[in-house]
PDB file of C-alpha atoms in Angstrom:
ATOM      1  CA  UNK A  19     -13.836  -7.413 -10.393  1.00  0.00           C
ATOM      2  CA  UNK A  20     -12.019 -10.381 -11.912  1.00  0.00           C
ATOM      3  CA  UNK A  21     -10.047 -12.463  -9.411  1.00  0.00           C
ATOM      4  CA  UNK A  22      -6.811 -11.735 -11.279  1.00  0.00           C
ATOM      5  CA  UNK A  23      -7.365  -7.967 -11.045  1.00  0.00           C
ATOM      6  CA  UNK A  24      -8.380  -8.183  -7.391  1.00  0.00           C
ATOM      7  CA  UNK A  25      -5.155 -10.094  -6.721  1.00  0.00           C
ATOM      8  CA  UNK A  26      -3.212  -7.348  -8.530  1.00  0.00           C
ATOM      9  CA  UNK A  27      -4.910  -4.727  -6.342  1.00  0.00           C
ATOM     10  CA  UNK A  28      -3.850  -6.624  -3.227  1.00  0.00           C
ATOM     11  CA  UNK A  29      -0.306  -6.798  -4.601  1.00  0.00           C
ATOM     12  CA  UNK A  30      -0.237  -3.045  -5.258  1.00  0.00           C
ATOM     13  CA  UNK A  31      -1.444  -2.248  -1.719  1.00  0.00           C
ATOM     14  CA  UNK A  32       1.125  -4.667  -0.311  1.00  0.00           C
ATOM     15  CA  UNK A  33       3.907  -2.958  -2.276  1.00  0.00           C
ATOM     16  CA  UNK A  34       2.764   0.489  -1.096  1.00  0.00           C
ATOM     17  CA  UNK A  35       2.654  -0.707   2.505  1.00  0.00           C
ATOM     18  CA  UNK A  36       6.069  -2.370   2.243  1.00  0.00           C
ATOM     19  CA  UNK A  37       7.472   0.870   0.807  1.00  0.00           C
ATOM     20  CA  UNK A  38       6.412   2.801   3.917  1.00  0.00           C
ATOM     21  CA  UNK A  39       8.177   0.276   6.154  1.00  0.00           C
ATOM     22  CA  UNK A  40      11.273   0.159   3.928  1.00  0.00           C
ATOM     23  CA  UNK A  41      11.447   3.979   3.942  1.00  0.00           C
ATOM     24  CA  UNK A  42      11.373   3.952   7.748  1.00  0.00           C
ATOM     25  CA  UNK A  43      14.262   1.489   7.846  1.00  0.00           C
ATOM     26  CA  UNK A  44      16.300   3.482   5.306  1.00  0.00           C
ATOM     27  CA  UNK A  45      16.079   6.910   6.962  1.00  0.00           C
ATOM     28  CA  UNK A  46      15.970   5.685  10.562  1.00  0.00           C
ATOM     29  CA  UNK A  47      17.937   2.444  10.963  1.00  0.00           C
ATOM     30  CA  UNK A  48      20.387   3.050   8.083  1.00  0.00           C
ATOM     31  CA  UNK A  49      20.523   6.802   8.899  1.00  0.00           C
ATOM     32  CA  UNK A  50      20.423   7.748   5.194  1.00  0.00           C
ATOM     33  CA  UNK A  51      19.730  11.511   4.814  1.00  0.00           C
ATOM     34  CA  UNK A  52      16.071  11.763   3.689  1.00  0.00           C
ATOM     35  CA  UNK A  53      16.513  14.458   1.029  1.00  0.00           C
ATOM     36  CA  UNK A  54      19.431  12.535  -0.477  1.00  0.00           C
ATOM     37  CA  UNK A  55      17.319   9.362  -0.532  1.00  0.00           C
ATOM     38  CA  UNK A  56      14.464  11.177  -2.273  1.00  0.00           C
ATOM     39  CA  UNK A  57      16.839  12.798  -4.796  1.00  0.00           C
ATOM     40  CA  UNK A  58      18.418   9.475  -5.778  1.00  0.00           C
ATOM     41  CA  UNK A  59      15.016   7.793  -6.036  1.00  0.00           C
ATOM     42  CA  UNK A  60      13.638  10.413  -8.417  1.00  0.00           C
ATOM     43  CA  UNK A  61      16.855  10.519 -10.384  1.00  0.00           C
ATOM     44  CA  UNK A  62      16.369   6.821 -11.156  1.00  0.00           C
ATOM     45  CA  UNK A  63      12.692   7.384 -12.004  1.00  0.00           C
ATOM     46  CA  UNK A  64      13.597  10.264 -14.346  1.00  0.00           C
ATOM     47  CA  UNK A  65      16.194   8.200 -16.193  1.00  0.00           C
ATOM     48  CA  UNK A  66      14.001   5.138 -16.608  1.00  0.00           C
ATOM     49  CA  UNK A  67      10.946   7.132 -17.725  1.00  0.00           C
ATOM     50  CA  UNK A  68      12.966   9.411 -20.039  1.00  0.00           C
ATOM     51  CA  UNK A  69      11.637   7.784 -23.274  1.00  0.00           C
ATOM     52  CA  UNK A  70       8.126   8.906 -22.290  1.00  0.00           C
ATOM     53  CA  UNK A  71       9.098  12.508 -21.472  1.00  0.00           C
ATOM     54  CA  UNK A  72       7.908  14.061 -24.747  1.00  0.00           C
ATOM     55  CA  UNK A  73       5.707  15.619 -25.938  1.00  0.00           C
ATOM     56  CA  UNK A  74       5.788  17.961 -22.997  1.00  0.00           C
ATOM     57  CA  UNK A  75       2.430  18.498 -21.249  1.00  0.00           C
ATOM     58  CA  UNK A  76       1.143  22.065 -21.258  1.00  0.00           C
ATOM     59  CA  UNK A  77       1.301  24.471 -19.533  1.00  0.00           C
ATOM     60  CA  UNK A  78       4.936  23.942 -18.560  1.00  0.00           C
ATOM     61  CA  UNK A  79       4.699  25.602 -15.155  1.00  0.00           C
ATOM     62  CA  UNK A  80       1.787  23.408 -14.110  1.00  0.00           C
ATOM     63  CA  UNK A  81       3.402  20.053 -14.953  1.00  0.00           C
ATOM     64  CA  UNK A  82       6.597  21.128 -13.163  1.00  0.00           C
ATOM     65  CA  UNK A  83       4.672  22.274 -10.093  1.00  0.00           C
ATOM     66  CA  UNK A  84       2.456  19.187 -10.046  1.00  0.00           C
ATOM     67  CA  UNK A  85       5.479  16.941 -10.567  1.00  0.00           C
ATOM     68  CA  UNK A  86       7.396  18.482  -7.682  1.00  0.00           C
ATOM     69  CA  UNK A  87       4.444  18.520  -5.277  1.00  0.00           C
ATOM     70  CA  UNK A  88       3.418  14.945  -5.989  1.00  0.00           C
ATOM     71  CA  UNK A  89       7.005  13.732  -6.203  1.00  0.00           C
ATOM     72  CA  UNK A  90      10.033  15.282  -4.574  1.00  0.00           C
ATOM     73  CA  UNK A  91       8.321  17.882  -2.406  1.00  0.00           C
ATOM     74  CA  UNK A  92       5.774  15.504  -0.947  1.00  0.00           C
ATOM     75  CA  UNK A  93       8.233  12.647  -0.538  1.00  0.00           C
ATOM     76  CA  UNK A  94      10.867  14.915   1.036  1.00  0.00           C
ATOM     77  CA  UNK A  95       8.385  15.781   3.780  1.00  0.00           C
ATOM     78  CA  UNK A  96       7.365  12.133   4.041  1.00  0.00           C
ATOM     79  CA  UNK A  97      10.932  10.857   4.407  1.00  0.00           C
ATOM     80  CA  UNK A  98      11.708  13.601   6.954  1.00  0.00           C
ATOM     81  CA  UNK A  99       8.613  12.690   8.936  1.00  0.00           C
ATOM     82  CA  UNK A 100       9.067   8.929   8.851  1.00  0.00           C
ATOM     83  CA  UNK A 101      12.405   9.265  10.668  1.00  0.00           C
ATOM     84  CA  UNK A 102      10.508   9.790  13.940  1.00  0.00           C
ATOM     85  CA  UNK A 103       7.002   8.564  13.067  1.00  0.00           C
ATOM     86  CA  UNK A 104       6.049   4.895  12.968  1.00  0.00           C
ATOM     87  CA  UNK A 105       4.971   3.374   9.630  1.00  0.00           C
ATOM     88  CA  UNK A 106       1.528   2.505  10.997  1.00  0.00           C
ATOM     89  CA  UNK A 107       0.781   5.999  12.288  1.00  0.00           C
ATOM     90  CA  UNK A 108       2.176   7.548   9.078  1.00  0.00           C
ATOM     91  CA  UNK A 109      -0.155   5.372   6.995  1.00  0.00           C
ATOM     92  CA  UNK A 110      -3.213   6.561   8.931  1.00  0.00           C
ATOM     93  CA  UNK A 111      -2.256  10.245   8.959  1.00  0.00           C
ATOM     94  CA  UNK A 112      -1.563   9.965   5.232  1.00  0.00           C
ATOM     95  CA  UNK A 113      -5.251   9.188   4.739  1.00  0.00           C
ATOM     96  CA  UNK A 114      -5.983  12.837   5.555  1.00  0.00           C
ATOM     97  CA  UNK A 115      -4.876  13.558   2.004  1.00  0.00           C
ATOM     98  CA  UNK A 116      -8.268  12.398   0.744  1.00  0.00           C
ATOM     99  CA  UNK A 117     -10.438  14.892   2.692  1.00  0.00           C
ATOM    100  CA  UNK A 118      -7.864  17.622   1.969  1.00  0.00           C
ATOM    101  CA  UNK A 119      -8.200  16.851  -1.742  1.00  0.00           C
ATOM    102  CA  UNK A 120     -11.979  17.041  -1.439  1.00  0.00           C
ATOM    103  CA  UNK A 121     -11.847  20.398   0.351  1.00  0.00           C
ATOM    104  CA  UNK A 122      -9.380  21.787  -2.192  1.00  0.00           C
ATOM    105  CA  UNK A 123     -11.671  20.657  -5.005  1.00  0.00           C
ATOM    106  CA  UNK A 124     -14.426  22.670  -3.314  1.00  0.00           C
ATOM    107  CA  UNK A 125     -12.241  25.786  -3.107  1.00  0.00           C
ATOM    108  CA  UNK A 126     -10.522  25.531  -6.493  1.00  0.00           C
ATOM    109  CA  UNK A 127     -12.901  23.565  -8.737  1.00  0.00           C
ATOM    110  CA  UNK A 128     -16.337  24.413  -7.371  1.00  0.00           C
ATOM    111  CA  UNK A 129     -17.090  20.914  -6.059  1.00  0.00           C
ATOM    112  CA  UNK A 130     -20.109  20.648  -3.733  1.00  0.00           C
ATOM    113  CA  UNK A 131     -19.953  18.615  -0.538  1.00  0.00           C
ATOM    114  CA  UNK A 132     -23.180  17.345   1.021  1.00  0.00           C
ATOM    115  CA  UNK A 133     -23.702  16.044   4.518  1.00  0.00           C
ATOM    116  CA  UNK A 134     -22.575  12.440   4.009  1.00  0.00           C
ATOM    117  CA  UNK A 135     -19.194  13.346   2.547  1.00  0.00           C
ATOM    118  CA  UNK A 136     -18.974  16.154   5.091  1.00  0.00           C
ATOM    119  CA  UNK A 137     -19.409  13.541   7.827  1.00  0.00           C
ATOM    120  CA  UNK A 138     -16.688  11.418   6.210  1.00  0.00           C
ATOM    121  CA  UNK A 139     -14.322  14.392   6.122  1.00  0.00           C
ATOM    122  CA  UNK A 140     -14.990  15.175   9.783  1.00  0.00           C
ATOM    123  CA  UNK A 141     -14.480  11.561  10.874  1.00  0.00           C
ATOM    124  CA  UNK A 142     -11.230  11.271   8.931  1.00  0.00           C
ATOM    125  CA  UNK A 143      -9.828  14.403  10.557  1.00  0.00           C
ATOM    126  CA  UNK A 144     -10.963  13.320  14.039  1.00  0.00           C
ATOM    127  CA  UNK A 145      -9.313   9.938  13.594  1.00  0.00           C
ATOM    128  CA  UNK A 146      -6.164  11.507  12.184  1.00  0.00           C
ATOM    129  CA  UNK A 147      -5.884  13.938  15.112  1.00  0.00           C
ATOM    130  CA  UNK A 148      -6.255  11.045  17.567  1.00  0.00           C
ATOM    131  CA  UNK A 149      -3.368   9.255  15.876  1.00  0.00           C
ATOM    132  CA  UNK A 150      -1.238  12.422  15.745  1.00  0.00           C
ATOM    133  CA  UNK A 151      -1.889  13.382  19.355  1.00  0.00           C
ATOM    134  CA  UNK A 152       1.220  12.913  21.490  1.00  0.00           C
ATOM    135  CA  UNK A 153       0.148  13.044  25.148  1.00  0.00           C
ATOM    136  CA  UNK A 154       3.643  12.161  26.376  1.00  0.00           C
ATOM    137  CA  UNK A 155       5.438  14.835  24.360  1.00  0.00           C
ATOM    138  CA  UNK A 156       5.981  18.516  24.968  1.00  0.00           C
ATOM    139  CA  UNK A 157       3.979  19.399  21.848  1.00  0.00           C
ATOM    140  CA  UNK A 158       0.375  18.240  21.465  1.00  0.00           C
ATOM    141  CA  UNK A 159       1.014  16.463  18.150  1.00  0.00           C
ATOM    142  CA  UNK A 160       3.927  14.417  16.861  1.00  0.00           C
ATOM    143  CA  UNK A 161       6.375  16.522  14.838  1.00  0.00           C
ATOM    144  CA  UNK A 162       7.089  13.640  12.465  1.00  0.00           C
ATOM    145  CA  UNK A 163       3.384  13.109  11.806  1.00  0.00           C
ATOM    146  CA  UNK A 164       2.941  16.859  11.199  1.00  0.00           C
ATOM    147  CA  UNK A 165       5.470  16.498   8.361  1.00  0.00           C
ATOM    148  CA  UNK A 166       3.540  13.462   7.079  1.00  0.00           C
ATOM    149  CA  UNK A 167       0.394  15.613   7.072  1.00  0.00           C
ATOM    150  CA  UNK A 168       2.288  18.280   5.102  1.00  0.00           C
ATOM    151  CA  UNK A 169       3.285  15.589   2.611  1.00  0.00           C
ATOM    152  CA  UNK A 170      -0.348  14.525   2.230  1.00  0.00           C
ATOM    153  CA  UNK A 171      -1.403  18.149   1.701  1.00  0.00           C
ATOM    154  CA  UNK A 172       1.250  18.596  -1.014  1.00  0.00           C
ATOM    155  CA  UNK A 173      -0.038  15.521  -2.829  1.00  0.00           C
ATOM    156  CA  UNK A 174      -3.615  16.754  -2.484  1.00  0.00           C
ATOM    157  CA  UNK A 175      -2.806  20.119  -4.047  1.00  0.00           C
ATOM    158  CA  UNK A 176      -0.987  18.307  -6.864  1.00  0.00           C
ATOM    159  CA  UNK A 177      -4.035  16.092  -7.472  1.00  0.00           C
ATOM    160  CA  UNK A 178      -6.330  19.112  -7.839  1.00  0.00           C
ATOM    161  CA  UNK A 179      -3.879  20.893 -10.136  1.00  0.00           C
ATOM    162  CA  UNK A 180      -3.516  17.705 -12.174  1.00  0.00           C
ATOM    163  CA  UNK A 181      -7.281  17.679 -12.708  1.00  0.00           C
ATOM    164  CA  UNK A 182      -6.828  20.846 -14.767  1.00  0.00           C
ATOM    165  CA  UNK A 183      -4.484  19.027 -17.159  1.00  0.00           C
ATOM    166  CA  UNK A 184      -5.804  16.707 -19.840  1.00  0.00           C
ATOM    167  CA  UNK A 185      -4.373  13.642 -21.553  1.00  0.00           C
ATOM    168  CA  UNK A 186      -1.165  13.097 -19.541  1.00  0.00           C
ATOM    169  CA  UNK A 187      -0.416   9.367 -19.651  1.00  0.00           C
ATOM    170  CA  UNK A 188       0.881   7.658 -16.475  1.00  0.00           C
ATOM    171  CA  UNK A 189       4.445   6.968 -17.652  1.00  0.00           C
ATOM    172  CA  UNK A 190       4.787  10.495 -19.061  1.00  0.00           C
ATOM    173  CA  UNK A 191       3.537  11.828 -15.756  1.00  0.00           C
ATOM    174  CA  UNK A 192       6.100   9.680 -13.894  1.00  0.00           C
ATOM    175  CA  UNK A 193       8.840  11.050 -16.164  1.00  0.00           C
ATOM    176  CA  UNK A 194       7.920  14.636 -15.313  1.00  0.00           C
ATOM    177  CA  UNK A 195       7.602  13.849 -11.609  1.00  0.00           C
ATOM    178  CA  UNK A 196      11.167  12.574 -11.715  1.00  0.00           C
ATOM    179  CA  UNK A 197      12.498  15.494 -13.754  1.00  0.00           C
ATOM    180  CA  UNK A 198      10.730  18.129 -11.642  1.00  0.00           C
ATOM    181  CA  UNK A 199      11.959  16.543  -8.402  1.00  0.00           C
ATOM    182  CA  UNK A 200      15.563  15.491  -8.883  1.00  0.00           C
ATOM    183  CA  UNK A 201      17.275  18.879  -9.264  1.00  0.00           C
ATOM    184  CA  UNK A 202      15.505  20.736  -6.379  1.00  0.00           C
ATOM    185  CA  UNK A 203      16.099  17.763  -4.079  1.00  0.00           C
ATOM    186  CA  UNK A 204      19.749  17.529  -5.098  1.00  0.00           C
ATOM    187  CA  UNK A 205      20.361  21.184  -4.235  1.00  0.00           C
ATOM    188  CA  UNK A 206      18.409  20.898  -0.966  1.00  0.00           C
ATOM    189  CA  UNK A 207      20.367  17.816   0.063  1.00  0.00           C
ATOM    190  CA  UNK A 208      23.687  19.462  -0.813  1.00  0.00           C
ATOM    191  CA  UNK A 209      22.819  22.536   1.244  1.00  0.00           C
ATOM    192  CA  UNK A 210      21.095  20.966   4.248  1.00  0.00           C
ATOM    193  CA  UNK A 211      22.583  17.498   4.704  1.00  0.00           C
ATOM    194  CA  UNK A 212      26.054  16.085   5.264  1.00  0.00           C
ATOM    195  CA  UNK A 213      27.922  12.792   4.772  1.00  0.00           C
ATOM    196  CA  UNK A 214      25.403  11.481   2.253  1.00  0.00           C
ATOM    197  CA  UNK A 215      27.797   9.270   0.293  1.00  0.00           C
ATOM    198  CA  UNK A 216      29.672   7.842   3.313  1.00  0.00           C
ATOM    199  CA  UNK A 217      26.382   6.842   4.927  1.00  0.00           C
ATOM    200  CA  UNK A 218      25.137   5.311   1.697  1.00  0.00           C
ATOM    201  CA  UNK A 219      28.389   3.371   1.297  1.00  0.00           C
ATOM    202  CA  UNK A 220      28.199   2.202   4.901  1.00  0.00           C
ATOM    203  CA  UNK A 221      24.638   0.922   4.370  1.00  0.00           C
ATOM    204  CA  UNK A 222      25.877  -0.931   1.257  1.00  0.00           C
ATOM    205  CA  UNK A 223      23.767  -3.429  -0.641  1.00  0.00           C
ATOM    206  CA  UNK A 224      20.807  -3.082   1.716  1.00  0.00           C
ATOM    207  CA  UNK A 225      20.436   0.575   0.778  1.00  0.00           C
ATOM    208  CA  UNK A 226      20.825  -0.191  -2.927  1.00  0.00           C
ATOM    209  CA  UNK A 227      18.112  -2.862  -2.710  1.00  0.00           C
ATOM    210  CA  UNK A 228      15.774  -0.467  -0.890  1.00  0.00           C
ATOM    211  CA  UNK A 229      16.458   2.259  -3.438  1.00  0.00           C
ATOM    212  CA  UNK A 230      15.734   0.007  -6.414  1.00  0.00           C
ATOM    213  CA  UNK A 231      12.590  -1.295  -4.735  1.00  0.00           C
ATOM    214  CA  UNK A 232      11.362   2.271  -4.175  1.00  0.00           C
ATOM    215  CA  UNK A 233      12.186   3.566  -7.660  1.00  0.00           C
ATOM    216  CA  UNK A 234      11.500   0.514  -9.822  1.00  0.00           C
ATOM    217  CA  UNK A 235       8.928  -1.632  -8.079  1.00  0.00           C
ATOM    218  CA  UNK A 236       6.889   1.050  -6.314  1.00  0.00           C
ATOM    219  CA  UNK A 237       7.171   4.091  -8.592  1.00  0.00           C
ATOM    220  CA  UNK A 238       6.999   2.297 -11.945  1.00  0.00           C
ATOM    221  CA  UNK A 239       5.585  -1.228 -11.578  1.00  0.00           C
ATOM    222  CA  UNK A 240       2.982  -0.627  -8.855  1.00  0.00           C
ATOM    223  CA  UNK A 241       1.848   2.668 -10.369  1.00  0.00           C
ATOM    224  CA  UNK A 242       1.530   1.146 -13.842  1.00  0.00           C
ATOM    225  CA  UNK A 243      -0.629  -1.703 -12.505  1.00  0.00           C
ATOM    226  CA  UNK A 244      -2.698   0.723 -10.436  1.00  0.00           C
ATOM    227  CA  UNK A 245      -3.423   3.141 -13.272  1.00  0.00           C
ATOM    228  CA  UNK A 246      -4.295   0.195 -15.484  1.00  0.00           C
ATOM    229  CA  UNK A 247      -6.930  -0.872 -12.943  1.00  0.00           C
ATOM    230  CA  UNK A 248      -8.232   2.715 -12.732  1.00  0.00           C
ATOM    231  CA  UNK A 249      -8.760   2.687 -16.481  1.00  0.00           C
ATOM    232  CA  UNK A 250     -10.511  -0.676 -16.386  1.00  0.00           C
ATOM    233  CA  UNK A 251     -12.886  -0.283 -13.430  1.00  0.00           C
ATOM    234  CA  UNK A 252     -15.060   2.546 -12.026  1.00  0.00           C
ATOM    235  CA  UNK A 253     -13.604   4.769  -9.317  1.00  0.00           C
ATOM    236  CA  UNK A 254     -16.182   3.756  -6.711  1.00  0.00           C
ATOM    237  CA  UNK A 255     -14.974   0.145  -7.016  1.00  0.00           C
ATOM    238  CA  UNK A 256     -11.222   0.809  -6.887  1.00  0.00           C
ATOM    239  CA  UNK A 257     -11.200   3.566  -4.238  1.00  0.00           C
ATOM    240  CA  UNK A 258     -12.565   1.534  -1.284  1.00  0.00           C
ATOM    241  CA  UNK A 259     -10.050  -1.221  -2.012  1.00  0.00           C
ATOM    242  CA  UNK A 260      -7.154   1.189  -1.377  1.00  0.00           C
ATOM    243  CA  UNK A 261      -8.069   1.054   2.322  1.00  0.00           C
ATOM    244  CA  UNK A 262      -6.118  -2.212   2.283  1.00  0.00           C
ATOM    245  CA  UNK A 263      -2.965  -0.083   2.031  1.00  0.00           C
ATOM    246  CA  UNK A 264      -3.072   1.474   5.551  1.00  0.00           C
ATOM    247  CA  UNK A 265      -4.374  -1.764   7.074  1.00  0.00           C
ATOM    248  CA  UNK A 266      -1.477  -3.767   5.607  1.00  0.00           C
ATOM    249  CA  UNK A 267       0.952  -1.011   6.655  1.00  0.00           C
ATOM    250  CA  UNK A 268      -0.271  -1.194  10.254  1.00  0.00           C
ATOM    251  CA  UNK A 269       0.185  -4.979  10.213  1.00  0.00           C
ATOM    252  CA  UNK A 270       3.692  -4.745   8.716  1.00  0.00           C
ATOM    253  CA  UNK A 271       4.632  -1.978  11.143  1.00  0.00           C
ATOM    254  CA  UNK A 272       3.647  -4.152  14.102  1.00  0.00           C
ATOM    255  CA  UNK A 273       5.476  -7.191  12.712  1.00  0.00           C
ATOM    256  CA  UNK A 274       8.649  -5.632  11.283  1.00  0.00           C
ATOM    257  CA  UNK A 275       9.392  -2.320  13.021  1.00  0.00           C
ATOM    258  CA  UNK A 276       7.616  -3.062  16.314  1.00  0.00           C
ATOM    259  CA  UNK A 277       5.288  -0.058  16.132  1.00  0.00           C
ATOM    260  CA  UNK A 278       3.523   1.061  19.281  1.00  0.00           C
ATOM    261  CA  UNK A 279      -0.205   0.564  18.783  1.00  0.00           C
ATOM    262  CA  UNK A 280      -2.424   1.316  21.770  1.00  0.00           C
ATOM    263  CA  UNK A 281      -6.149   1.872  22.269  1.00  0.00           C
ATOM    264  CA  UNK A 282      -5.898   5.530  21.181  1.00  0.00           C
ATOM    265  CA  UNK A 283      -4.183   4.497  17.945  1.00  0.00           C
ATOM    266  CA  UNK A 284      -6.740   1.766  17.325  1.00  0.00           C
ATOM    267  CA  UNK A 285      -9.653   4.165  17.890  1.00  0.00           C
ATOM    268  CA  UNK A 286      -8.110   6.826  15.649  1.00  0.00           C
ATOM    269  CA  UNK A 287      -7.413   4.267  12.924  1.00  0.00           C
ATOM    270  CA  UNK A 288     -10.969   2.950  13.013  1.00  0.00           C
ATOM    271  CA  UNK A 289     -12.560   6.411  12.949  1.00  0.00           C
ATOM    272  CA  UNK A 290     -10.279   7.689  10.172  1.00  0.00           C
ATOM    273  CA  UNK A 291     -10.825   4.671   7.921  1.00  0.00           C
ATOM    274  CA  UNK A 292     -14.596   4.852   8.439  1.00  0.00           C
ATOM    275  CA  UNK A 293     -14.411   8.457   7.266  1.00  0.00           C
ATOM    276  CA  UNK A 294     -12.281   7.501   4.258  1.00  0.00           C
ATOM    277  CA  UNK A 295     -14.769   4.786   3.318  1.00  0.00           C
ATOM    278  CA  UNK A 296     -17.686   7.228   3.467  1.00  0.00           C
ATOM    279  CA  UNK A 297     -15.825   9.727   1.256  1.00  0.00           C
ATOM    280  CA  UNK A 298     -14.850   7.119  -1.315  1.00  0.00           C
ATOM    281  CA  UNK A 299     -18.378   5.714  -1.549  1.00  0.00           C
ATOM    282  CA  UNK A 300     -19.969   9.130  -2.151  1.00  0.00           C
ATOM    283  CA  UNK A 301     -19.766  10.336  -5.747  1.00  0.00           C
ATOM    284  CA  UNK A 302     -17.426  13.249  -6.391  1.00  0.00           C
ATOM    285  CA  UNK A 303     -18.853  15.046  -9.432  1.00  0.00           C
ATOM    286  CA  UNK A 304     -15.967  17.388 -10.252  1.00  0.00           C
ATOM    287  CA  UNK A 305     -13.107  15.044  -9.304  1.00  0.00           C
ATOM    288  CA  UNK A 306     -14.474  11.515  -9.642  1.00  0.00           C
ATOM    289  CA  UNK A 307     -10.955  10.126  -9.343  1.00  0.00           C
ATOM    290  CA  UNK A 308     -10.051  12.199  -6.261  1.00  0.00           C
ATOM    291  CA  UNK A 309     -10.037   9.081  -4.117  1.00  0.00           C
ATOM    292  CA  UNK A 310      -7.574   7.501  -6.506  1.00  0.00           C
ATOM    293  CA  UNK A 311      -5.018  10.177  -7.366  1.00  0.00           C
ATOM    294  CA  UNK A 312      -4.368  11.957  -4.060  1.00  0.00           C
ATOM    295  CA  UNK A 313      -2.496   9.221  -2.201  1.00  0.00           C
ATOM    296  CA  UNK A 314       1.283   9.965  -2.543  1.00  0.00           C
ATOM    297  CA  UNK A 315       2.937   7.767   0.054  1.00  0.00           C
ATOM    298  CA  UNK A 316       3.126   5.156  -2.668  1.00  0.00           C
TER     299      UNK A 316
END
């Protein structure tokens, strides 16, 4: 890989990691309602990507379902979960999306998994469970991290469904993610949350900056760079490099939000990322880009 492109990949992973930390600050420290935050984010994405909306991908129901699962649905669960989960633990649990995508491709697309990828799947789940385990709580796993896992599963299902669609360009896909997400999230926020505007006004410019960073820099700029690299280089080169994302997130979580990171977390992180690396290095015949398209915390 050219040094310029490798530097761009580092930048993309840094932006993804920063987005996880910023999301934690928005819904936890600023107390912005998570569904409202997600609705506003995807409203901005839909407006900015509107010129790329047409022609409409077919079938209609699939692009709407994929758009909602990969966008508003997945991010709603993520923002709900990150209120109580730390950014570092959320980044590791989010890696479970990759083995879930692989298993769904087995069930829905006829993919075959041999022992090496099977070992990677097992290690990723073992590591993820170690991170999710909450020995001090009344429930064996963290509730916030369970929502993060649900978010990863939603993105995984969207990735498999997207495989069955052909020729949807990245910006058109972003436009439909925004369109399919904004209205359901708006109604959910109106029905389930309160004081959205007063809390947003109280947070002021800090919330506006976080919102623009999430919608513009992460959703449009980082994704555009990332998909450009996917088109330029083989999947088995790009996929292992995405492991920088959770590693940078853990570092930022320790530095910025003061995440708790003990021996159990370290062991779970190491085991999970070893499993992810094994999966990404083994060729996926039916979904060769599975390691690249599943990750939706970005």
